[in-house]
Amino acid sequence: MIKLLFRFLFIILVFFFCLNCNRSKIYYKYDANGKKIEILNKDNTSDLKDYINYEYNKDGSLSKVYTYDSLGQLIYSYYYNKNGSVIKNLKYNNGKLETIYDYDEKGNKIKETFYDDKGKFYYVNYEYDENGNQLKNLKYDESGDLLDFTKYEYDEKGNKIKHLNFNGDGKIEDSYEYDKKENKVKQVNFTKDGKTKYIYEYDINKGFKKYSYYNENGVLKFIYEYNYKENSIKQYNYDEKGNIVIAYEYDNKGNKTKQYNYSDDSQLKDFTTFEYDDKGNQIKRSDFDNSNKLQYYYLYEYDDKGNRIRLKTYDSGGKPVEYE
């Protein structure tokens, strides 16, 4: 029993020793005024991992903070205003400047500058309203030429309701609309000429999604509507003039359940419904005119192997129709 107790204590001691093995040791340095000027972060072997230096203004307020790796290469540098807010932040990668962040007196990011490994850069400027909502961001190259920009719109409560992306020439590329909870409800993408290319519409509460596709001339070609609660799909096809030609409905198994046919002026001509058995075989087709009046219906029969063996046609009164 005693041996077991000692063995248990030994295991506990080894466990705590291993925990302490990986712990870093933090050392602080202060100036004559008691201001922290350096933090050293060392591993359990006292090798330096990284360190931080602090600089102060004459009035004692913090002005700069630098973070270095174990090789003495800069990782981050922060610059502060007299109120103690960060006004600039520089990020480095292997000692090379990677990103610069600039902030206004309210703490809003007003500029980002991004550098590649060759020192080339581009930058983004940010604009805000009096409530701190971001209104616009503009992306420029090294020469100061505008590459692209984004605009944001808000409701009276400050909720983002729309944002639009433009290229450097000011032509719109895509736009997004949001509900009061800032869920995306609509997305529109445009061609290089500014014509509508496709539209996505969403309704999270109703489980609904709609997709509209346009041709190169901005003319509507087809629409897909997905109703997740009803497990159904609707498809609308359009001609080159944007007139609806034909429409379909499908169930959750992909079976076509309805087909609508339209005239050249987009008026409903007639429609057809389809019914299926549990195996997915079409067992009935019903044809209606544009006033919802039944014209004919057709019954299909199958053998045990699923081969269609018989078709029976009936008129609206249920009388069999025989063809010579």
Tab-separated table of C-alpha atoms in Angstrom:
chain	number	residue	atom	x	y	z
A	1	MET	CA	0.000	0.000	0.000
A	2	ILE	CA	2.838	2.389	0.907
A	3	LYS	CA	4.615	1.540	-2.341
A	4	LEU	CA	1.490	2.401	-4.292
A	5	LEU	CA	1.191	5.704	-2.422
A	6	PHE	CA	4.802	6.668	-3.182
A	7	ARG	CA	4.338	5.684	-6.828
A	8	PHE	CA	1.258	7.896	-7.020
A	9	LEU	CA	3.088	10.846	-5.433
A	10	PHE	CA	5.988	10.385	-7.833
A	11	ILE	CA	3.650	10.511	-10.836
A	12	ILE	CA	2.032	13.703	-9.477
A	13	LEU	CA	5.434	15.363	-8.984
A	14	VAL	CA	6.527	14.440	-12.523
A	15	PHE	CA	3.271	15.802	-13.882
A	16	PHE	CA	3.705	19.200	-12.188
A	17	PHE	CA	7.354	19.310	-13.178
A	18	CYS	CA	6.417	18.798	-16.827
A	19	LEU	CA	3.829	21.538	-16.563
A	20	ASN	CA	6.450	23.941	-15.271
A	21	CYS	CA	8.942	22.818	-17.939
A	22	ASN	CA	7.002	24.582	-20.686
A	23	ARG	CA	6.139	27.735	-18.779
A	24	SER	CA	7.613	31.002	-19.970
A	25	LYS	CA	9.379	33.358	-17.610
A	26	ILE	CA	8.409	37.006	-17.823
A	27	TYR	CA	10.843	39.765	-16.760
A	28	TYR	CA	9.977	43.466	-16.421
A	29	LYS	CA	12.228	46.527	-16.586
A	30	TYR	CA	11.299	49.998	-15.329
A	31	ASP	CA	12.835	53.462	-15.638
A	32	ALA	CA	13.668	55.843	-12.791
A	33	ASN	CA	10.078	57.100	-12.771
A	34	GLY	CA	8.642	53.617	-12.390
A	35	LYS	CA	7.477	53.425	-15.966
A	36	LYS	CA	7.589	49.996	-17.596
A	37	ILE	CA	10.101	50.153	-20.442
A	38	GLU	CA	10.647	46.505	-21.362
A	39	ILE	CA	9.108	43.056	-21.044
A	40	LEU	CA	11.279	40.003	-21.705
A	41	ASN	CA	9.601	36.688	-22.480
A	42	LYS	CA	11.943	33.732	-21.952
A	43	ASP	CA	11.389	30.001	-22.095
A	44	ASN	CA	12.257	27.539	-19.326
A	45	THR	CA	15.906	27.470	-20.462
A	46	SER	CA	16.095	31.278	-20.186
A	47	ASP	CA	16.379	31.640	-23.954
A	48	LEU	CA	14.673	34.771	-25.210
A	49	LYS	CA	11.370	34.159	-27.047
A	50	ASP	CA	10.314	37.745	-27.695
A	51	TYR	CA	10.323	41.127	-25.999
A	52	ILE	CA	8.452	44.426	-25.887
A	53	ASN	CA	9.838	47.947	-25.553
A	54	TYR	CA	7.865	51.000	-24.374
A	55	GLU	CA	8.531	54.683	-25.073
A	56	TYR	CA	6.905	57.702	-23.421
A	57	ASN	CA	6.322	61.375	-24.075
A	58	LYS	CA	7.815	64.043	-21.812
A	59	ASP	CA	4.530	64.238	-19.914
A	60	GLY	CA	4.766	60.517	-19.142
A	61	SER	CA	2.054	59.380	-21.563
A	62	LEU	CA	2.695	56.293	-23.666
A	63	SER	CA	3.901	57.137	-27.178
A	64	LYS	CA	5.233	53.929	-28.782
A	65	VAL	CA	5.295	50.170	-28.201
A	66	TYR	CA	7.535	47.783	-30.145
A	67	THR	CA	7.336	43.988	-30.167
A	68	TYR	CA	10.376	41.989	-31.337
A	69	ASP	CA	11.030	38.309	-31.936
A	70	SER	CA	13.969	36.393	-30.468
A	71	LEU	CA	16.211	37.580	-33.333
A	72	GLY	CA	15.465	41.220	-32.648
A	73	GLN	CA	13.224	41.600	-35.694
A	74	LEU	CA	10.170	43.792	-35.358
A	75	ILE	CA	6.804	42.044	-35.211
A	76	TYR	CA	4.497	44.925	-34.279
A	77	SER	CA	4.841	48.611	-33.516
A	78	TYR	CA	2.112	50.814	-32.037
A	79	TYR	CA	1.927	54.615	-31.909
A	80	TYR	CA	-0.360	56.437	-29.462
A	81	ASN	CA	-1.853	59.898	-29.179
A	82	LYS	CA	-1.904	61.899	-25.942
A	83	ASN	CA	-5.233	60.337	-25.007
A	84	GLY	CA	-3.678	56.860	-25.062
A	85	SER	CA	-5.454	55.721	-28.235
A	86	VAL	CA	-3.623	53.870	-30.984
A	87	ILE	CA	-3.229	56.070	-34.072
A	88	LYS	CA	-0.921	53.798	-36.074
A	89	ASN	CA	-0.056	50.117	-36.014
A	90	LEU	CA	2.651	48.484	-38.134
A	91	LYS	CA	2.836	44.736	-38.666
A	92	TYR	CA	5.997	42.953	-39.851
A	93	ASN	CA	6.747	39.528	-41.278
A	94	ASN	CA	10.311	38.240	-40.933
A	95	GLY	CA	11.443	41.788	-40.301
A	96	LYS	CA	9.744	43.181	-43.431
A	97	LEU	CA	6.900	45.651	-43.256
A	98	GLU	CA	3.656	43.904	-44.144
A	99	THR	CA	0.746	46.129	-43.106
A	100	ILE	CA	0.190	49.631	-41.734
A	101	TYR	CA	-3.027	50.587	-39.959
A	102	ASP	CA	-3.926	54.236	-39.330
A	103	TYR	CA	-6.687	55.373	-36.966
A	104	ASP	CA	-8.460	58.651	-36.250
A	105	GLU	CA	-9.017	60.203	-32.820
A	106	LYS	CA	-12.213	58.175	-32.375
A	107	GLY	CA	-10.425	54.874	-32.980
A	108	ASN	CA	-11.841	54.389	-36.472
A	109	LYS	CA	-9.480	52.768	-38.933
A	110	ILE	CA	-8.966	55.355	-41.655
A	111	LYS	CA	-6.236	53.734	-43.748
A	112	GLU	CA	-4.641	50.356	-44.406
A	113	THR	CA	-1.459	49.922	-46.428
A	114	PHE	CA	-0.448	46.451	-47.613
A	115	TYR	CA	3.067	45.520	-48.774
A	116	ASP	CA	4.264	42.462	-50.682
A	117	ASP	CA	7.667	40.825	-50.144
A	118	LYS	CA	9.192	43.132	-52.786
A	119	GLY	CA	8.057	46.309	-51.032
A	120	LYS	CA	5.312	47.160	-53.490
A	121	PHE	CA	2.087	48.299	-51.905
A	122	TYR	CA	-1.511	49.383	-52.273
A	123	TYR	CA	-3.661	51.156	-49.718
A	124	VAL	CA	-7.287	51.498	-48.675
A	125	ASN	CA	-8.882	54.658	-47.250
A	126	TYR	CA	-11.980	54.501	-45.062
A	127	GLU	CA	-14.692	57.143	-44.571
A	128	TYR	CA	-17.298	57.292	-41.778
A	129	ASP	CA	-20.427	59.211	-40.842
A	130	GLU	CA	-20.899	61.079	-37.556
A	131	ASN	CA	-22.142	57.874	-35.900
A	132	GLY	CA	-19.019	55.934	-36.786
A	133	ASN	CA	-20.684	53.906	-39.546
A	134	GLN	CA	-18.348	53.142	-42.413
A	135	LEU	CA	-19.648	54.877	-45.532
A	136	LYS	CA	-16.966	54.117	-48.067
A	137	ASN	CA	-13.615	52.435	-48.581
A	138	LEU	CA	-11.395	53.255	-51.548
A	139	LYS	CA	-8.497	51.130	-52.778
A	140	TYR	CA	-5.517	52.788	-54.532
A	141	ASP	CA	-2.279	51.565	-56.103
A	142	GLU	CA	1.193	52.990	-55.424
A	143	SER	CA	0.637	55.797	-57.916
A	144	GLY	CA	-2.579	56.882	-56.221
A	145	ASP	CA	-4.825	55.575	-59.003
A	146	LEU	CA	-8.189	54.295	-57.805
A	147	LEU	CA	-8.515	50.526	-58.221
A	148	ASP	CA	-11.981	49.945	-56.766
A	149	PHE	CA	-14.236	51.163	-53.976
A	150	THR	CA	-17.180	50.133	-51.810
A	151	LYS	CA	-20.128	52.168	-50.498
A	152	TYR	CA	-22.357	51.324	-47.526
A	153	GLU	CA	-25.901	52.403	-46.648
A	154	TYR	CA	-27.664	52.239	-43.265
A	155	ASP	CA	-31.172	52.577	-41.886
A	156	GLU	CA	-32.205	55.136	-39.248
A	157	LYS	CA	-31.083	52.739	-36.483
A	158	GLY	CA	-27.613	52.336	-37.933
A	159	ASN	CA	-28.160	48.838	-39.313
A	160	LYS	CA	-26.322	48.149	-42.548
A	161	ILE	CA	-28.914	47.622	-45.267
A	162	LYS	CA	-26.822	47.759	-48.433
A	163	HIS	CA	-23.295	47.771	-49.781
A	164	LEU	CA	-22.139	48.253	-53.344
A	165	ASN	CA	-18.801	47.452	-54.982
A	166	PHE	CA	-17.449	49.479	-57.914
A	167	ASN	CA	-14.397	49.206	-60.141
A	168	GLY	CA	-11.860	51.998	-60.604
A	169	ASP	CA	-13.930	53.530	-63.393
A	170	GLY	CA	-16.934	53.862	-61.113
A	171	LYS	CA	-18.935	51.043	-62.748
A	172	ILE	CA	-20.827	48.840	-60.334
A	173	GLU	CA	-19.662	45.222	-59.984
A	174	ASP	CA	-22.004	43.814	-57.358
A	175	SER	CA	-24.368	44.898	-54.612
A	176	TYR	CA	-25.691	43.324	-51.403
A	177	GLU	CA	-28.824	44.072	-49.389
A	178	TYR	CA	-29.482	43.126	-45.752
A	179	ASP	CA	-32.418	42.842	-43.370
A	180	LYS	CA	-32.661	44.535	-39.959
A	181	LYS	CA	-30.466	41.824	-38.433
A	182	GLU	CA	-27.895	42.336	-41.211
A	183	ASN	CA	-28.632	38.955	-42.774
A	184	LYS	CA	-27.972	39.048	-46.506
A	185	VAL	CA	-31.270	39.012	-48.398
A	186	LYS	CA	-30.172	39.969	-51.904
A	187	GLN	CA	-27.039	39.885	-54.055
A	188	VAL	CA	-26.773	41.367	-57.541
A	189	ASN	CA	-23.779	40.838	-59.823
A	190	PHE	CA	-23.143	42.945	-62.897
A	191	THR	CA	-21.207	42.617	-66.146
A	192	LYS	CA	-18.259	44.883	-67.014
A	193	ASP	CA	-20.764	47.089	-68.825
A	194	GLY	CA	-22.831	47.526	-65.675
A	195	LYS	CA	-25.676	45.260	-66.827
A	196	THR	CA	-27.302	42.805	-64.458
A	197	LYS	CA	-25.718	39.343	-64.703
A	198	TYR	CA	-27.482	37.406	-61.960
A	199	ILE	CA	-29.466	38.007	-58.774
A	200	TYR	CA	-29.631	35.946	-55.587
A	201	GLU	CA	-32.505	36.562	-53.160
A	202	TYR	CA	-32.844	35.005	-49.702
A	203	ASP	CA	-35.488	34.775	-46.990
A	204	ILE	CA	-34.055	33.062	-43.927
A	205	ASN	CA	-37.376	32.954	-42.044
A	206	LYS	CA	-39.294	31.382	-44.918
A	207	GLY	CA	-36.408	29.195	-46.038
A	208	PHE	CA	-36.613	30.661	-49.510
A	209	LYS	CA	-33.989	31.271	-52.142
A	210	LYS	CA	-34.297	32.709	-55.624
A	211	TYR	CA	-31.754	32.813	-58.439
A	212	SER	CA	-32.208	34.934	-61.584
A	213	TYR	CA	-29.849	34.773	-64.558
A	214	TYR	CA	-29.533	37.390	-67.339
A	215	ASN	CA	-27.805	37.179	-70.728
A	216	GLU	CA	-24.969	39.452	-71.894
A	217	ASN	CA	-27.511	42.091	-72.934
A	218	GLY	CA	-29.068	42.224	-69.475
A	219	VAL	CA	-32.208	40.348	-70.551
A	220	LEU	CA	-33.685	37.870	-68.068
A	221	LYS	CA	-33.195	34.243	-69.222
A	222	PHE	CA	-34.380	32.060	-66.360
A	223	ILE	CA	-35.327	32.061	-62.661
A	224	TYR	CA	-34.999	29.315	-60.067
A	225	GLU	CA	-36.984	29.516	-56.850
A	226	TYR	CA	-36.243	27.179	-53.950
A	227	ASN	CA	-38.770	26.769	-51.134
A	228	TYR	CA	-37.074	24.741	-48.414
A	229	LYS	CA	-40.132	24.477	-46.194
A	230	GLU	CA	-42.281	23.104	-49.014
A	231	ASN	CA	-39.362	21.152	-50.506
A	232	SER	CA	-40.212	22.456	-53.953
A	233	ILE	CA	-38.461	24.144	-56.852
A	234	LYS	CA	-39.871	26.439	-59.516
A	235	GLN	CA	-38.153	27.275	-62.802
A	236	TYR	CA	-39.116	30.037	-65.233
A	237	ASN	CA	-37.635	30.301	-68.739
A	238	TYR	CA	-37.695	33.498	-70.825
A	239	ASP	CA	-37.118	34.340	-74.498
A	240	GLU	CA	-34.683	36.932	-75.898
A	241	LYS	CA	-37.214	39.690	-75.311
A	242	GLY	CA	-37.609	38.823	-71.640
A	243	ASN	CA	-41.058	37.245	-72.073
A	244	ILE	CA	-41.811	34.120	-70.073
A	245	VAL	CA	-42.081	31.032	-72.297
A	246	ILE	CA	-42.430	28.064	-69.990
A	247	ALA	CA	-42.330	27.325	-66.264
A	248	TYR	CA	-41.848	24.155	-64.215
A	249	GLU	CA	-42.369	22.994	-60.644
A	250	TYR	CA	-40.468	20.094	-59.054
A	251	ASP	CA	-40.877	18.163	-55.818
A	252	ASN	CA	-38.090	17.371	-53.358
A	253	LYS	CA	-37.184	14.245	-55.343
A	254	GLY	CA	-36.640	16.194	-58.555
A	255	ASN	CA	-39.853	15.002	-60.181
A	256	LYS	CA	-41.581	17.530	-62.418
A	257	THR	CA	-45.018	18.152	-60.894
A	258	LYS	CA	-46.302	21.044	-63.029
A	259	GLN	CA	-45.587	22.651	-66.387
A	260	TYR	CA	-46.953	26.030	-67.497
A	261	ASN	CA	-46.951	27.100	-71.172
A	262	TYR	CA	-47.187	30.765	-72.193
A	263	SER	CA	-47.985	32.693	-75.373
A	264	ASP	CA	-45.655	35.228	-77.024
A	265	ASP	CA	-47.151	38.009	-74.913
A	266	SER	CA	-46.467	36.080	-71.660
A	267	GLN	CA	-50.115	35.041	-71.170
A	268	LEU	CA	-50.773	31.590	-69.746
A	269	LYS	CA	-51.971	29.218	-72.479
A	270	ASP	CA	-52.338	25.986	-70.551
A	271	PHE	CA	-50.683	23.886	-67.876
A	272	THR	CA	-50.090	20.246	-66.989
A	273	THR	CA	-49.768	18.418	-63.679
A	274	PHE	CA	-47.849	15.182	-63.059
A	275	GLU	CA	-48.239	12.535	-60.349
A	276	TYR	CA	-45.854	9.725	-59.332
A	277	ASP	CA	-45.851	6.522	-57.319
A	278	ASP	CA	-43.440	5.728	-54.486
A	279	LYS	CA	-40.908	4.396	-56.988
A	280	GLY	CA	-40.828	7.653	-58.959
A	281	ASN	CA	-42.833	6.299	-61.892
A	282	GLN	CA	-45.184	8.798	-63.501
A	283	ILE	CA	-48.685	7.418	-63.015
A	284	LYS	CA	-50.854	10.356	-64.081
A	285	ARG	CA	-50.757	13.440	-66.273
A	286	SER	CA	-53.544	16.027	-66.376
A	287	ASP	CA	-53.892	18.804	-68.961
A	288	PHE	CA	-55.711	22.061	-68.122
A	289	ASP	CA	-56.546	25.193	-70.078
A	290	ASN	CA	-55.703	28.698	-68.860
A	291	SER	CA	-58.979	28.868	-66.886
A	292	ASN	CA	-57.990	25.836	-64.799
A	293	LYS	CA	-60.480	23.606	-66.620
A	294	LEU	CA	-59.454	19.983	-67.082
A	295	GLN	CA	-59.111	18.934	-70.733
A	296	TYR	CA	-57.646	15.446	-70.627
A	297	TYR	CA	-55.848	13.168	-68.215
A	298	TYR	CA	-53.629	10.159	-68.789
A	299	LEU	CA	-53.000	7.109	-66.631
A	300	TYR	CA	-49.812	5.043	-66.873
A	301	GLU	CA	-49.335	1.430	-65.816
A	302	TYR	CA	-46.093	-0.464	-65.198
A	303	ASP	CA	-44.986	-4.063	-64.820
A	304	ASP	CA	-43.047	-5.426	-61.851
A	305	LYS	CA	-39.762	-4.320	-63.434
A	306	GLY	CA	-40.864	-0.705	-63.794
A	307	ASN	CA	-41.460	-0.849	-67.538
A	308	ARG	CA	-44.386	1.193	-68.786
A	309	ILE	CA	-46.877	-1.208	-70.336
A	310	ARG	CA	-50.088	0.747	-70.737
A	311	LEU	CA	-51.350	4.290	-71.317
A	312	LYS	CA	-54.994	5.192	-70.913
A	313	THR	CA	-56.434	8.555	-72.013
A	314	TYR	CA	-59.594	10.146	-70.618
A	315	ASP	CA	-61.498	13.329	-71.369
A	316	SER	CA	-62.558	15.881	-68.761
A	317	GLY	CA	-65.676	13.841	-68.009
A	318	GLY	CA	-63.732	10.672	-67.320
A	319	LYS	CA	-64.647	8.938	-70.566
A	320	PRO	CA	-61.891	6.895	-72.245
A	321	VAL	CA	-60.480	8.390	-75.420
A	322	GLU	CA	-59.614	5.962	-78.151
A	323	TYR	CA	-57.231	6.824	-81.002
A	324	GLU	CA	-57.468	5.188	-84.389
